[in-house]
PDB file of C-alpha atoms in Angstrom:
ATOM      1  CA  UNK C   1     109.444 -62.880 170.215  1.00  0.00           C
ATOM      2  CA  UNK C   2     112.707 -64.548 171.177  1.00  0.00           C
ATOM      3  CA  UNK C   3     116.324 -64.291 170.087  1.00  0.00           C
ATOM      4  CA  UNK C   4     116.878 -66.766 167.234  1.00  0.00           C
ATOM      5  CA  UNK C   5     119.794 -69.169 167.598  1.00  0.00           C
ATOM      6  CA  UNK C   6     120.586 -68.465 163.944  1.00  0.00           C
ATOM      7  CA  UNK C   7     122.279 -65.246 165.067  1.00  0.00           C
ATOM      8  CA  UNK C   8     125.411 -67.338 165.560  1.00  0.00           C
ATOM      9  CA  UNK C   9     125.915 -67.183 161.776  1.00  0.00           C
ATOM     10  CA  UNK C  10     126.624 -63.425 161.953  1.00  0.00           C
ATOM     11  CA  UNK C  11     130.346 -63.975 162.377  1.00  0.00           C
ATOM     12  CA  UNK C  12     131.332 -60.342 161.797  1.00  0.00           C
ATOM     13  CA  UNK C  13     128.694 -58.764 164.049  1.00  0.00           C
ATOM     14  CA  UNK C  14     130.185 -56.122 166.347  1.00  0.00           C
ATOM     15  CA  UNK C  15     127.122 -54.374 167.778  1.00  0.00           C
ATOM     16  CA  UNK C  16     123.910 -56.084 168.910  1.00  0.00           C
ATOM     17  CA  UNK C  17     121.546 -53.555 170.414  1.00  0.00           C
ATOM     18  CA  UNK C  18     118.016 -54.745 171.219  1.00  0.00           C
ATOM     19  CA  UNK C  19     117.248 -52.550 174.218  1.00  0.00           C
ATOM     20  CA  UNK C  20     113.716 -51.551 175.264  1.00  0.00           C
ATOM     21  CA  UNK C  21     111.987 -54.319 173.347  1.00  0.00           C
ATOM     22  CA  UNK C  22     109.372 -56.929 174.221  1.00  0.00           C
ATOM     23  CA  UNK C  23     111.746 -59.772 173.440  1.00  0.00           C
ATOM     24  CA  UNK C  24     111.467 -62.604 175.932  1.00  0.00           C
ATOM     25  CA  UNK C  25     112.579 -66.176 176.532  1.00  0.00           C
ATOM     26  CA  UNK C  26     116.047 -67.309 177.493  1.00  0.00           C
ATOM     27  CA  UNK C  27     119.331 -66.130 176.042  1.00  0.00           C
ATOM     28  CA  UNK C  28     120.667 -68.670 173.532  1.00  0.00           C
ATOM     29  CA  UNK C  29     124.101 -70.053 174.347  1.00  0.00           C
ATOM     30  CA  UNK C  30     124.888 -69.502 170.667  1.00  0.00           C
ATOM     31  CA  UNK C  31     125.537 -65.841 171.481  1.00  0.00           C
ATOM     32  CA  UNK C  32     128.950 -67.026 172.614  1.00  0.00           C
ATOM     33  CA  UNK C  33     129.828 -67.697 168.969  1.00  0.00           C
ATOM     34  CA  UNK C  34     129.673 -63.965 168.115  1.00  0.00           C
ATOM     35  CA  UNK C  35     133.333 -63.460 168.954  1.00  0.00           C
ATOM     36  CA  UNK C  36     133.626 -60.095 167.185  1.00  0.00           C
ATOM     37  CA  UNK C  37     130.992 -58.480 169.421  1.00  0.00           C
ATOM     38  CA  UNK C  38     132.045 -55.206 171.018  1.00  0.00           C
ATOM     39  CA  UNK C  39     128.599 -54.263 172.325  1.00  0.00           C
ATOM     40  CA  UNK C  40     125.758 -56.454 173.606  1.00  0.00           C
ATOM     41  CA  UNK C  41     122.818 -54.356 174.806  1.00  0.00           C
ATOM     42  CA  UNK C  42     119.655 -56.249 175.736  1.00  0.00           C
ATOM     43  CA  UNK C  43     118.502 -54.061 178.617  1.00  0.00           C
ATOM     44  CA  UNK C  44     114.909 -53.107 179.472  1.00  0.00           C
ATOM     45  CA  UNK C  45     113.590 -56.343 177.996  1.00  0.00           C
ATOM     46  CA  UNK C  46     111.709 -59.442 179.139  1.00  0.00           C
ATOM     47  CA  UNK C  47     114.545 -61.971 178.910  1.00  0.00           C
ATOM     48  CA  UNK C  48     114.450 -64.615 181.630  1.00  0.00           C
ATOM     49  CA  UNK C  49     116.476 -67.642 182.667  1.00  0.00           C
ATOM     50  CA  UNK C  50     120.194 -67.743 183.341  1.00  0.00           C
ATOM     51  CA  UNK C  51     123.108 -65.982 181.709  1.00  0.00           C
ATOM     52  CA  UNK C  52     124.851 -68.536 179.464  1.00  0.00           C
ATOM     53  CA  UNK C  53     128.413 -69.279 180.561  1.00  0.00           C
ATOM     54  CA  UNK C  54     129.307 -69.270 176.855  1.00  0.00           C
ATOM     55  CA  UNK C  55     129.233 -65.453 176.975  1.00  0.00           C
ATOM     56  CA  UNK C  56     132.685 -65.722 178.508  1.00  0.00           C
ATOM     57  CA  UNK C  57     133.991 -66.433 174.989  1.00  0.00           C
ATOM     58  CA  UNK C  58     133.218 -62.874 173.798  1.00  0.00           C
ATOM     59  CA  UNK C  59     136.832 -61.761 174.178  1.00  0.00           C
ATOM     60  CA  UNK C  60     136.348 -58.405 172.421  1.00  0.00           C
ATOM     61  CA  UNK C  61     133.232 -57.350 174.322  1.00  0.00           C
ATOM     62  CA  UNK C  62     133.474 -53.863 175.820  1.00  0.00           C
ATOM     63  CA  UNK C  63     129.855 -52.967 176.653  1.00  0.00           C
ATOM     64  CA  UNK C  64     127.432 -55.491 178.146  1.00  0.00           C
ATOM     65  CA  UNK C  65     123.987 -54.335 179.264  1.00  0.00           C
ATOM     66  CA  UNK C  66     121.304 -56.722 180.441  1.00  0.00           C
ATOM     67  CA  UNK C  67     119.781 -54.659 183.222  1.00  0.00           C
ATOM     68  CA  UNK C  68     116.064 -54.234 183.888  1.00  0.00           C
ATOM     69  CA  UNK C  69     115.088 -57.706 182.664  1.00  0.00           C
ATOM     70  CA  UNK C  70     113.878 -60.890 184.371  1.00  0.00           C
ATOM     71  CA  UNK C  71     117.087 -62.898 184.605  1.00  0.00           C
ATOM     72  CA  UNK C  72     117.428 -65.578 187.261  1.00  0.00           C
ATOM     73  CA  UNK C  73     120.235 -67.993 188.075  1.00  0.00           C
ATOM     74  CA  UNK C  74     123.732 -66.828 188.934  1.00  0.00           C
ATOM     75  CA  UNK C  75     126.418 -64.595 187.408  1.00  0.00           C
ATOM     76  CA  UNK C  76     128.741 -66.957 185.516  1.00  0.00           C
ATOM     77  CA  UNK C  77     132.339 -66.852 186.727  1.00  0.00           C
ATOM     78  CA  UNK C  78     133.271 -67.109 183.034  1.00  0.00           C
ATOM     79  CA  UNK C  79     132.481 -63.406 182.669  1.00  0.00           C
ATOM     80  CA  UNK C  80     135.831 -62.830 184.341  1.00  0.00           C
ATOM     81  CA  UNK C  81     137.406 -63.750 180.990  1.00  0.00           C
ATOM     82  CA  UNK C  82     135.967 -60.633 179.289  1.00  0.00           C
ATOM     83  CA  UNK C  83     139.218 -58.691 179.672  1.00  0.00           C
ATOM     84  CA  UNK C  84     138.185 -55.848 177.310  1.00  0.00           C
ATOM     85  CA  UNK C  85     134.984 -55.111 179.223  1.00  0.00           C
ATOM     86  CA  UNK C  86     134.452 -51.437 180.124  1.00  0.00           C
ATOM     87  CA  UNK C  87     130.819 -51.503 181.300  1.00  0.00           C
ATOM     88  CA  UNK C  88     128.798 -54.327 182.874  1.00  0.00           C
ATOM     89  CA  UNK C  89     125.170 -53.685 183.786  1.00  0.00           C
ATOM     90  CA  UNK C  90     123.190 -56.572 185.274  1.00  0.00           C
ATOM     91  CA  UNK C  91     121.162 -54.590 187.805  1.00  0.00           C
ATOM     92  CA  UNK C  92     117.414 -54.838 188.360  1.00  0.00           C
ATOM     93  CA  UNK C  93     116.992 -58.547 187.693  1.00  0.00           C
ATOM     94  CA  UNK C  94     116.282 -61.609 189.873  1.00  0.00           C
ATOM     95  CA  UNK C  95     119.854 -62.928 189.876  1.00  0.00           C
ATOM     96  CA  UNK C  96     120.925 -64.973 192.895  1.00  0.00           C
ATOM     97  CA  UNK C  97     124.168 -66.516 194.062  1.00  0.00           C
ATOM     98  CA  UNK C  98     127.201 -64.356 194.819  1.00  0.00           C
ATOM     99  CA  UNK C  99     129.306 -61.733 193.081  1.00  0.00           C
ATOM    100  CA  UNK C 100     132.033 -63.835 191.390  1.00  0.00           C
ATOM    101  CA  UNK C 101     135.525 -62.991 192.589  1.00  0.00           C
ATOM    102  CA  UNK C 102     136.625 -63.561 188.978  1.00  0.00           C
ATOM    103  CA  UNK C 103     135.198 -60.138 188.099  1.00  0.00           C
ATOM    104  CA  UNK C 104     138.308 -58.743 189.764  1.00  0.00           C
ATOM    105  CA  UNK C 105     140.208 -59.734 186.599  1.00  0.00           C
ATOM    106  CA  UNK C 106     138.325 -57.189 184.453  1.00  0.00           C
ATOM    107  CA  UNK C 107     141.162 -54.673 184.484  1.00  0.00           C
ATOM    108  CA  UNK C 108     139.539 -52.226 182.026  1.00  0.00           C
ATOM    109  CA  UNK C 109     136.180 -52.092 183.790  1.00  0.00           C
ATOM    110  CA  UNK C 110     134.868 -48.584 184.521  1.00  0.00           C
ATOM    111  CA  UNK C 111     131.242 -49.263 185.495  1.00  0.00           C
ATOM    112  CA  UNK C 112     129.891 -52.270 187.399  1.00  0.00           C
ATOM    113  CA  UNK C 113     126.175 -52.309 188.233  1.00  0.00           C
ATOM    114  CA  UNK C 114     124.841 -55.420 189.979  1.00  0.00           C
ATOM    115  CA  UNK C 115     122.324 -53.881 192.378  1.00  0.00           C
ATOM    116  CA  UNK C 116     118.632 -54.654 192.817  1.00  0.00           C
ATOM    117  CA  UNK C 117     119.157 -58.407 192.612  1.00  0.00           C
ATOM    118  CA  UNK C 118     118.933 -61.300 195.076  1.00  0.00           C
ATOM    119  CA  UNK C 119     122.635 -62.031 195.283  1.00  0.00           C
ATOM    120  CA  UNK C 120     123.656 -62.502 198.902  1.00  0.00           C
ATOM    121  CA  UNK C 121     127.218 -63.299 199.888  1.00  0.00           C
ATOM    122  CA  UNK C 122     129.865 -60.669 200.472  1.00  0.00           C
ATOM    123  CA  UNK C 123     131.505 -57.919 198.431  1.00  0.00           C
ATOM    124  CA  UNK C 124     134.565 -59.665 196.925  1.00  0.00           C
ATOM    125  CA  UNK C 125     137.830 -58.086 198.044  1.00  0.00           C
ATOM    126  CA  UNK C 126     139.078 -58.778 194.500  1.00  0.00           C
ATOM    127  CA  UNK C 127     137.030 -55.815 193.268  1.00  0.00           C
ATOM    128  CA  UNK C 128     139.720 -53.657 194.840  1.00  0.00           C
ATOM    129  CA  UNK C 129     142.010 -54.571 191.942  1.00  0.00           C
ATOM    130  CA  UNK C 130     139.765 -52.815 189.378  1.00  0.00           C
ATOM    131  CA  UNK C 131     141.913 -49.671 189.366  1.00  0.00           C
ATOM    132  CA  UNK C 132     140.012 -47.996 186.503  1.00  0.00           C
ATOM    133  CA  UNK C 133     136.587 -48.447 188.124  1.00  0.00           C
ATOM    134  CA  UNK C 134     134.564 -45.220 188.290  1.00  0.00           C
ATOM    135  CA  UNK C 135     131.124 -46.461 189.373  1.00  0.00           C
ATOM    136  CA  UNK C 136     130.278 -49.452 191.581  1.00  0.00           C
ATOM    137  CA  UNK C 137     126.643 -50.176 192.446  1.00  0.00           C
ATOM    138  CA  UNK C 138     125.722 -53.310 194.387  1.00  0.00           C
ATOM    139  CA  UNK C 139     122.881 -51.774 196.378  1.00  0.00           C
ATOM    140  CA  UNK C 140     119.703 -53.682 197.260  1.00  0.00           C
ATOM    141  CA  UNK C 141     121.368 -57.033 196.621  1.00  0.00           C
ATOM    142  CA  UNK C 142     121.078 -58.777 200.025  1.00  0.00           C
ATOM    143  CA  UNK C 143     124.846 -58.674 200.568  1.00  0.00           C
ATOM    144  CA  UNK C 144     126.329 -59.616 203.930  1.00  0.00           C
ATOM    145  CA  UNK C 145     129.754 -59.286 205.547  1.00  0.00           C
ATOM    146  CA  UNK C 146     132.005 -56.246 205.716  1.00  0.00           C
ATOM    147  CA  UNK C 147     132.628 -53.272 203.454  1.00  0.00           C
ATOM    148  CA  UNK C 148     136.082 -54.301 202.127  1.00  0.00           C
ATOM    149  CA  UNK C 149     138.869 -51.864 202.928  1.00  0.00           C
ATOM    150  CA  UNK C 150     140.411 -53.013 199.619  1.00  0.00           C
ATOM    151  CA  UNK C 151     137.941 -50.727 197.822  1.00  0.00           C
ATOM    152  CA  UNK C 152     140.136 -47.840 198.950  1.00  0.00           C
ATOM    153  CA  UNK C 153     142.534 -48.762 196.123  1.00  0.00           C
ATOM    154  CA  UNK C 154     139.949 -47.680 193.520  1.00  0.00           C
ATOM    155  CA  UNK C 155     141.487 -44.231 193.084  1.00  0.00           C
ATOM    156  CA  UNK C 156     139.197 -43.261 190.150  1.00  0.00           C
ATOM    157  CA  UNK C 157     135.973 -44.241 191.926  1.00  0.00           C
ATOM    158  CA  UNK C 158     133.254 -41.581 191.777  1.00  0.00           C
ATOM    159  CA  UNK C 159     130.179 -43.581 192.852  1.00  0.00           C
ATOM    160  CA  UNK C 160     130.006 -46.253 195.564  1.00  0.00           C
ATOM    161  CA  UNK C 161     126.500 -47.589 196.198  1.00  0.00           C
ATOM    162  CA  UNK C 162     126.184 -50.370 198.797  1.00  0.00           C
ATOM    163  CA  UNK C 163     122.910 -49.302 200.399  1.00  0.00           C
ATOM    164  CA  UNK C 164     119.968 -51.501 201.425  1.00  0.00           C
ATOM    165  CA  UNK C 165     122.002 -54.640 202.076  1.00  0.00           C
ATOM    166  CA  UNK C 166     122.857 -56.502 205.291  1.00  0.00           C
ATOM    167  CA  UNK C 167     126.448 -55.342 205.616  1.00  0.00           C
ATOM    168  CA  UNK C 168     127.982 -55.317 209.101  1.00  0.00           C
ATOM    169  CA  UNK C 169     131.055 -53.898 210.802  1.00  0.00           C
ATOM    170  CA  UNK C 170     132.348 -50.374 210.354  1.00  0.00           C
ATOM    171  CA  UNK C 171     132.781 -48.079 207.392  1.00  0.00           C
ATOM    172  CA  UNK C 172     136.508 -48.533 206.645  1.00  0.00           C
ATOM    173  CA  UNK C 173     138.568 -45.450 207.416  1.00  0.00           C
ATOM    174  CA  UNK C 174     140.620 -46.311 204.333  1.00  0.00           C
ATOM    175  CA  UNK C 175     137.773 -45.029 202.141  1.00  0.00           C
ATOM    176  CA  UNK C 176     139.048 -41.555 202.965  1.00  0.00           C
ATOM    177  CA  UNK C 177     141.622 -42.157 200.208  1.00  0.00           C
ATOM    178  CA  UNK C 178     138.921 -42.061 197.497  1.00  0.00           C
ATOM    179  CA  UNK C 179     139.502 -38.414 196.619  1.00  0.00           C
ATOM    180  CA  UNK C 180     137.445 -38.609 193.384  1.00  0.00           C
ATOM    181  CA  UNK C 181     134.346 -39.914 195.170  1.00  0.00           C
ATOM    182  CA  UNK C 182     131.173 -37.896 194.504  1.00  0.00           C
ATOM    183  CA  UNK C 183     128.600 -40.270 196.026  1.00  0.00           C
ATOM    184  CA  UNK C 184     129.058 -42.613 198.992  1.00  0.00           C
ATOM    185  CA  UNK C 185     125.909 -44.521 199.889  1.00  0.00           C
ATOM    186  CA  UNK C 186     125.667 -47.211 202.593  1.00  0.00           C
ATOM    187  CA  UNK C 187     122.209 -46.687 204.183  1.00  0.00           C
ATOM    188  CA  UNK C 188     119.887 -49.476 205.261  1.00  0.00           C
ATOM    189  CA  UNK C 189     122.595 -51.858 206.464  1.00  0.00           C
ATOM    190  CA  UNK C 190     123.673 -53.097 209.902  1.00  0.00           C
ATOM    191  CA  UNK C 191     126.839 -51.054 210.180  1.00  0.00           C
ATOM    192  CA  UNK C 192     128.202 -50.078 213.590  1.00  0.00           C
ATOM    193  CA  UNK C 193     130.831 -47.738 215.006  1.00  0.00           C
ATOM    194  CA  UNK C 194     131.400 -44.089 214.194  1.00  0.00           C
ATOM    195  CA  UNK C 195     131.784 -42.166 210.966  1.00  0.00           C
ATOM    196  CA  UNK C 196     135.538 -42.249 210.243  1.00  0.00           C
ATOM    197  CA  UNK C 197     137.168 -38.826 210.508  1.00  0.00           C
ATOM    198  CA  UNK C 198     139.177 -39.779 207.411  1.00  0.00           C
ATOM    199  CA  UNK C 199     136.047 -39.236 205.298  1.00  0.00           C
ATOM    200  CA  UNK C 200     136.696 -35.539 205.842  1.00  0.00           C
ATOM    201  CA  UNK C 201     139.362 -35.859 203.139  1.00  0.00           C
ATOM    202  CA  UNK C 202     136.743 -36.619 200.464  1.00  0.00           C
ATOM    203  CA  UNK C 203     136.892 -33.135 198.982  1.00  0.00           C
ATOM    204  CA  UNK C 204     134.874 -34.068 195.852  1.00  0.00           C
ATOM    205  CA  UNK C 205     132.004 -35.655 197.821  1.00  0.00           C
ATOM    206  CA  UNK C 206     128.551 -34.256 197.018  1.00  0.00           C
ATOM    207  CA  UNK C 207     126.258 -36.970 198.460  1.00  0.00           C
ATOM    208  CA  UNK C 208     126.809 -39.026 201.622  1.00  0.00           C
ATOM    209  CA  UNK C 209     124.117 -41.455 202.806  1.00  0.00           C
ATOM    210  CA  UNK C 210     124.544 -43.491 205.990  1.00  0.00           C
ATOM    211  CA  UNK C 211     121.081 -43.400 207.561  1.00  0.00           C
ATOM    212  CA  UNK C 212     119.161 -46.423 208.892  1.00  0.00           C
ATOM    213  CA  UNK C 213     122.134 -48.331 210.285  1.00  0.00           C
TER     214      UNK C 213
END
């Protein structure tokens, strides 16, 4: 089945969890009328089409999961208005376009998963302003350009996954400042240069992957 547009009448709805279902079709723009939503979990489903820009009106949304579906189109820049967002999972879809720089405004974000898509473009330097970010995964997303040194400002970061892209340049020595980092993964890119000696300061690091560069 599909998501009925009549859901917009549920004005007090705070949690909408329809994960691991056989629901399909496109996401109705009427979801943007559910302004009390705190959680929107539609992951592991068969939803297709684009993300409605109207979702940017969900000002109280904290948890947004739409990973492992069949979404196409681009990531709406309007999602940068979701200032209460803590977790955003859009990985394992068919999303194209670029990572919107507007996501750098999500000051409360702790987990950002956009990998296994068809994005392209570069890693926005604006992501370096997400000071509460703990996990960042944009692996297997056809990204190009450099690994931004601005990511070194993410002092709480524990997971950085940028593998299987087309990133170039060197691994920034500044990443040695990420003292909470447990996993650093940049294999399968086109990186050059040497492994920065500064990475020796990553005392919490358990997994380091840089092969196939």
